[in-house]
PDB file of C-alpha atoms and ligand atoms in Angstrom:
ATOM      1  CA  UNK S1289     101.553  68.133  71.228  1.00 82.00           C
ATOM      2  CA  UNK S1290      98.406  68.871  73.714  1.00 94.00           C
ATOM      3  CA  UNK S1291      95.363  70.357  73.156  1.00 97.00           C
ATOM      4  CA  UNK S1292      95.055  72.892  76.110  1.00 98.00           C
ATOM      5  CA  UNK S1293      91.960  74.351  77.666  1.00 98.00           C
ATOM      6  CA  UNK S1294      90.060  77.783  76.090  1.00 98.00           C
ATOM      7  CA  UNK S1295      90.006  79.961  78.739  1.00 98.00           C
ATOM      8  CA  UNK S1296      86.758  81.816  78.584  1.00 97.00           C
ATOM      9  CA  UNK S1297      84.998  85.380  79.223  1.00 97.00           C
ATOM     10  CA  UNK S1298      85.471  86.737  82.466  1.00 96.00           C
ATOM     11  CA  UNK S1299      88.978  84.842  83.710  1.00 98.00           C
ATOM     12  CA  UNK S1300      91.065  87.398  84.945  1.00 98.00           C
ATOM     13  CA  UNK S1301      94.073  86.853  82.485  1.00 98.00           C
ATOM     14  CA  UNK S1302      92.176  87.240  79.636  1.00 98.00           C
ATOM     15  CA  UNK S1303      91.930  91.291  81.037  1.00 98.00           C
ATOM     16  CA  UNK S1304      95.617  91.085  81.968  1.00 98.00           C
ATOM     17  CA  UNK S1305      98.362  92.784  80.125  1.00 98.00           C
ATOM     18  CA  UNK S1306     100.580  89.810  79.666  1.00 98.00           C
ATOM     19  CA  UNK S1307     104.945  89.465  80.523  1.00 98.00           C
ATOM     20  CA  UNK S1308     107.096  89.897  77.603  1.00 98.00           C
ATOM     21  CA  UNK S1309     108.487  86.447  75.866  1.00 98.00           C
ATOM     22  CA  UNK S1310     111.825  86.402  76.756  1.00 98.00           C
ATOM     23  CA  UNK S1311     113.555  82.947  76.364  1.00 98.00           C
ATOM     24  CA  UNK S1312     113.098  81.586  72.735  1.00 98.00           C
ATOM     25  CA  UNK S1313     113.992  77.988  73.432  1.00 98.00           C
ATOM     26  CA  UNK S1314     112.288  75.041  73.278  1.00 98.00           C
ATOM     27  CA  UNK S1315     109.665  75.579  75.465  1.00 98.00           C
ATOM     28  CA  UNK S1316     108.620  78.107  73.588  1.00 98.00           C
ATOM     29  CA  UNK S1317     108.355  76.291  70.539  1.00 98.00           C
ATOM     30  CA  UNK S1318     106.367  73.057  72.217  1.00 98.00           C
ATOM     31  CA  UNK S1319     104.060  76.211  73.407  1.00 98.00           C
ATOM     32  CA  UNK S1320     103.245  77.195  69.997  1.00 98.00           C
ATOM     33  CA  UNK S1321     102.698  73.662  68.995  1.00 98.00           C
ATOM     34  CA  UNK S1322     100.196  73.024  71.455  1.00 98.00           C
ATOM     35  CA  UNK S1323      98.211  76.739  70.439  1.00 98.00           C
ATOM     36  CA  UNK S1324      98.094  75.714  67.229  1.00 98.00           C
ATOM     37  CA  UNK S1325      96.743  72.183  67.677  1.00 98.00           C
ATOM     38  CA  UNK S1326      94.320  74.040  69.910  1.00 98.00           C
ATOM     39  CA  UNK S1327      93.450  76.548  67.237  1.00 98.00           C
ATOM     40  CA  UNK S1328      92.697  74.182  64.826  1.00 98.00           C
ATOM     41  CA  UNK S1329      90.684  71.892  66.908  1.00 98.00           C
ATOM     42  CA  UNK S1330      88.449  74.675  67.682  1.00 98.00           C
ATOM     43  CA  UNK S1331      88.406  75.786  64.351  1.00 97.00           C
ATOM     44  CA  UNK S1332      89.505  79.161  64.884  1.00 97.00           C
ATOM     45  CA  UNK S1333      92.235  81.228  63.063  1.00 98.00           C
ATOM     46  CA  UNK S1334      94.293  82.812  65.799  1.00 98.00           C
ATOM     47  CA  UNK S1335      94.712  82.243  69.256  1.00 98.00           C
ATOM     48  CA  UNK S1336      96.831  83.915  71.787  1.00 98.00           C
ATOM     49  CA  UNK S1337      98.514  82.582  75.033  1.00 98.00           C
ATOM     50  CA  UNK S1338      95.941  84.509  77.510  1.00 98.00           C
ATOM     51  CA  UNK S1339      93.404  82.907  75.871  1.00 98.00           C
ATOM     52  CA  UNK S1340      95.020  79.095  76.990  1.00 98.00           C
ATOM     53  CA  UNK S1341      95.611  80.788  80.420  1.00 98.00           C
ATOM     54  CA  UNK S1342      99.187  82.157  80.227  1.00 98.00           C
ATOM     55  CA  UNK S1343      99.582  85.962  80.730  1.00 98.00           C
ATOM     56  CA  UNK S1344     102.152  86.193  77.696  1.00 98.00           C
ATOM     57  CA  UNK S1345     102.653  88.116  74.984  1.00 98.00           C
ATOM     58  CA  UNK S1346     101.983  85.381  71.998  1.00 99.00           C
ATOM     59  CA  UNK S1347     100.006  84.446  69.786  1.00 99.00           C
ATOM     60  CA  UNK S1348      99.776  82.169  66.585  1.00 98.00           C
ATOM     61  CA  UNK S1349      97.496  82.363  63.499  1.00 98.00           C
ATOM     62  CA  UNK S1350      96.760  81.008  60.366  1.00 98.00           C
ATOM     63  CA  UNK S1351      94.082  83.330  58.236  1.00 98.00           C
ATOM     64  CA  UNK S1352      93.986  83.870  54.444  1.00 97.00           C
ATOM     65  CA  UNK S1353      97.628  82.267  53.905  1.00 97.00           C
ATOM     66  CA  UNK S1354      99.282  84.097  56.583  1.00 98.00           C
ATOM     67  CA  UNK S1355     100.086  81.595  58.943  1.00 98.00           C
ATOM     68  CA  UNK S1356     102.727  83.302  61.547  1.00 98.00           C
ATOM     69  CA  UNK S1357     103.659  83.090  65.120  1.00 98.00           C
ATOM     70  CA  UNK S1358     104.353  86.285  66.761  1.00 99.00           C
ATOM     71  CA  UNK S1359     106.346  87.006  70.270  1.00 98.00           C
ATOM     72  CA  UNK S1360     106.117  90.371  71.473  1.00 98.00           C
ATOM     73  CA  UNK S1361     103.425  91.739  69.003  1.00 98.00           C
ATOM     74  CA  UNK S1362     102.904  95.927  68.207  1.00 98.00           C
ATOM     75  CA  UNK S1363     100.639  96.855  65.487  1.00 98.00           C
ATOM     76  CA  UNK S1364     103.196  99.577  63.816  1.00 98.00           C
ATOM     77  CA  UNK S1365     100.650 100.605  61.590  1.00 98.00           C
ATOM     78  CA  UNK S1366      96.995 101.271  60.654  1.00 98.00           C
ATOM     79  CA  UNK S1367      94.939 102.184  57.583  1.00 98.00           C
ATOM     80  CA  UNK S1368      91.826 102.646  55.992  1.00 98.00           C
ATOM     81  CA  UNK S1369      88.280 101.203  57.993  1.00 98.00           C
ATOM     82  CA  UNK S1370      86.443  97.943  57.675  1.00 98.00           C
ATOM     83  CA  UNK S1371      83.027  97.063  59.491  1.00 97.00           C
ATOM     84  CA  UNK S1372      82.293  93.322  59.489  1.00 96.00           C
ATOM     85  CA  UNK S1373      81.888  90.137  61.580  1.00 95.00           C
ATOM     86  CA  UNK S1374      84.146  88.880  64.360  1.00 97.00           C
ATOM     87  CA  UNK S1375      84.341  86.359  67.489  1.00 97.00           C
ATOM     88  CA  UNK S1376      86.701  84.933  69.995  1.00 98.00           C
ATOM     89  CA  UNK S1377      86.675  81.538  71.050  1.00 98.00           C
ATOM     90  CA  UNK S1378      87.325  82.691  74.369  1.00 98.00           C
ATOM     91  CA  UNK S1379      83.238  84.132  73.775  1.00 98.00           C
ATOM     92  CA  UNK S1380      81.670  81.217  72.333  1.00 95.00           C
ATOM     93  CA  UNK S1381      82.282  82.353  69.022  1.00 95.00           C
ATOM     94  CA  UNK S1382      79.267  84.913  69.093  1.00 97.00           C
ATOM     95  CA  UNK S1383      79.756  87.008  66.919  1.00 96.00           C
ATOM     96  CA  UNK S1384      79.761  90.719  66.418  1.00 97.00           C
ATOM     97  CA  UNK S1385      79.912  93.791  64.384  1.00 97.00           C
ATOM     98  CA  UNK S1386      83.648  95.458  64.972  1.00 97.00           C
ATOM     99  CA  UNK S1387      84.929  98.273  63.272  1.00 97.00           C
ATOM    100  CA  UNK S1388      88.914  97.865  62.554  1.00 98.00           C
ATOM    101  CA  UNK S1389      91.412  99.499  60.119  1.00 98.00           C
ATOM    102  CA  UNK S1390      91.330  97.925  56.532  1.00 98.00           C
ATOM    103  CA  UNK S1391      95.317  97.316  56.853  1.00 98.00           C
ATOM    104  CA  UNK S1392      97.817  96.467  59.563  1.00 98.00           C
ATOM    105  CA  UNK S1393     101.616  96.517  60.028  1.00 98.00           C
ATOM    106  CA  UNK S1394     102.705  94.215  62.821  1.00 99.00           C
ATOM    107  CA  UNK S1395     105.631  93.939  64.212  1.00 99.00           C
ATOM    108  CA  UNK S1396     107.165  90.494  66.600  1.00 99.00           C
ATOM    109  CA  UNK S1397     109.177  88.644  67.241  1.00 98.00           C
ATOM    110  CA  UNK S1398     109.965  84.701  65.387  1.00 98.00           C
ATOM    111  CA  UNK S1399     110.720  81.062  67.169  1.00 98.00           C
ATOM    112  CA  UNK S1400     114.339  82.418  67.326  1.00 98.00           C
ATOM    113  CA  UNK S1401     113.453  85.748  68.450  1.00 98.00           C
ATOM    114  CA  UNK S1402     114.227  88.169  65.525  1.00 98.00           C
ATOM    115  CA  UNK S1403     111.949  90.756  64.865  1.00 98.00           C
ATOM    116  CA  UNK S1404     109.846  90.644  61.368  1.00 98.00           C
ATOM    117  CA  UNK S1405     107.258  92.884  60.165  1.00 98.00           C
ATOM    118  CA  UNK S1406     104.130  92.171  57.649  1.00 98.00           C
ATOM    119  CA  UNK S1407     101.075  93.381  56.746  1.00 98.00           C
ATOM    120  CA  UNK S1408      97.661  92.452  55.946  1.00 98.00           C
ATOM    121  CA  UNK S1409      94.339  93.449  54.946  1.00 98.00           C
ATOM    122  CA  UNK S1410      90.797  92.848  55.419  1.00 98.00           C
ATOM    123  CA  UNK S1411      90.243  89.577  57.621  1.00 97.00           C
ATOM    124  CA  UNK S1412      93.539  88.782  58.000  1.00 98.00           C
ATOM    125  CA  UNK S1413      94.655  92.669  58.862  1.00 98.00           C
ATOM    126  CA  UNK S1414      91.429  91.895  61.495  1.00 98.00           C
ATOM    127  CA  UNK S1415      93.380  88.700  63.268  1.00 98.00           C
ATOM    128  CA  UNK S1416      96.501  91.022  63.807  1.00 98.00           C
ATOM    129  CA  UNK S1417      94.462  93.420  65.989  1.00 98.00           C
ATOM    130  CA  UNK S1418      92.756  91.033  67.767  1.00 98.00           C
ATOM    131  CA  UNK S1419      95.439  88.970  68.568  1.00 98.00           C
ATOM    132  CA  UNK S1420      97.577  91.688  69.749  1.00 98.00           C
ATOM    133  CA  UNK S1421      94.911  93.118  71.656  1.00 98.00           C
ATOM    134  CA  UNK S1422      94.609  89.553  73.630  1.00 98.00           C
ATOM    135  CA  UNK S1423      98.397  90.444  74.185  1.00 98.00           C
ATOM    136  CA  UNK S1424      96.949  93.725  75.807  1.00 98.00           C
ATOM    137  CA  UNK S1425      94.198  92.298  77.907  1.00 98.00           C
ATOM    138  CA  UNK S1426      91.544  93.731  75.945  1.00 98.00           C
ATOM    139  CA  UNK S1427      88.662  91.474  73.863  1.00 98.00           C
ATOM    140  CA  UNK S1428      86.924  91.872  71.037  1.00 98.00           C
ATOM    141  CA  UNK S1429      84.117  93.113  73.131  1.00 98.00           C
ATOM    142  CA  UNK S1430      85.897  96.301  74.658  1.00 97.00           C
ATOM    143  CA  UNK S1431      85.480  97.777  70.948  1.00 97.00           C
ATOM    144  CA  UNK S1432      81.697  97.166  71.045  1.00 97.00           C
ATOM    145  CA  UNK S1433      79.394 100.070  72.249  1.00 96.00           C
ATOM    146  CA  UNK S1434      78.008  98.924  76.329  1.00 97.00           C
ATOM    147  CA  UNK S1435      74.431  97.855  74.957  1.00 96.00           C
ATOM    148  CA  UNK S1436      76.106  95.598  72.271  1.00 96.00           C
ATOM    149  CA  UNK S1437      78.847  94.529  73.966  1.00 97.00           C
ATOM    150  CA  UNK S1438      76.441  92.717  77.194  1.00 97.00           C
ATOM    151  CA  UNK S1439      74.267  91.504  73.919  1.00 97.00           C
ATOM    152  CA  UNK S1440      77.090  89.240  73.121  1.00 97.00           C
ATOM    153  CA  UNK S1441      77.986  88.187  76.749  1.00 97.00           C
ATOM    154  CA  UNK S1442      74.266  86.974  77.631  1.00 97.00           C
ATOM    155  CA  UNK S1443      73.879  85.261  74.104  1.00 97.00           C
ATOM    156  CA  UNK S1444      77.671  83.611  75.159  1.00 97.00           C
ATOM    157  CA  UNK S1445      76.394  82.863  78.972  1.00 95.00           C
ATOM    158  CA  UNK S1446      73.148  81.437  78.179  1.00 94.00           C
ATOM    159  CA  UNK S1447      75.286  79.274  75.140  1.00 90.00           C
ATOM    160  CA  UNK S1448      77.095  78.230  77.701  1.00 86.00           C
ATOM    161  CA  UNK S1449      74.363  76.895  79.646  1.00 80.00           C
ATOM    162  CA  UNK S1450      73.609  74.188  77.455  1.00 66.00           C
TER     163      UNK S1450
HETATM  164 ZN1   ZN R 860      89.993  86.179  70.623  1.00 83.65          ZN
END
């Protein structure tokens, strides 16, 4: 296992839509290895390929007991609203304001490559859609009104600065 490098606000894949996982061998399974080692030693609770520089659709997680990888992710389902706090570690963990649903259905793909569905709520319903949006290209930040949304990318460049 490897930790592998964050890629960070504005690398191009990170605003990619990424390939489709397509061979669910071995590889694949050292991949996930080395995002979750990476998760956890930047103490996040999901982290998607794009976001370790690989335009695919992955991602891994482990939030409020659901700990899942997922290959091919579609949110299949929505419900209800929640407001609260959220980050990326691809942004320096600033954080922001983001309204999502209260619940999500996802659906993937496993290690061997059947499809599974679940569904979560609150926090964990929030790692779903962001995760899957990584999948998409799109951060965090593209749900934030303009003003917001370059709030949190100075606060993240001058951060970086140090
Ligand atoms: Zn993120």
């Amino acid at each position: 296992m490897a930790i592998r490098t964050i890629t960070e606000y504005p690398e191009k894949v990170l605003a990619t839509v990424g390939q489709l996982v397509t061979s669910f061998d071995e590889e694949l399974v050292r991949l996930c290895d080395d995002m979750y080692e990476t998760m956890y030693d930047a103490e996040g609770v999901g982290l998607a390929a794009p976001q370790i520089g690989l335009s695919l659709r992955l991602f891994v997680m482990d939030c409020e007991g659901i700990k899942l990888i997922a290959a091919n992710p579609e949110i299949v389902g929505t419900e209800g609203e929640q407001s609260g706090q959220e980050g990326c570690l691809s942004v320096g963990k600033v954080p922001a304001v983001v309204i999502r649903p209260q619940k999500a259905r996802l659906r993937a793909q496993n290690l061997k490559g059947e499809w599974f569905e679940r569904e979560a709520e609150g926090y964990a319903a929030r790692a779903f859609l962001h995760e899957t949006d990584h999948c998409d290209g799109k951060l965090f930040i593209d749900h934030l009104p303009k003003l917001r949304r370059n709030m949190v990318i100075r606060r993240f460049q001058k951060e970086k600065k140090w």
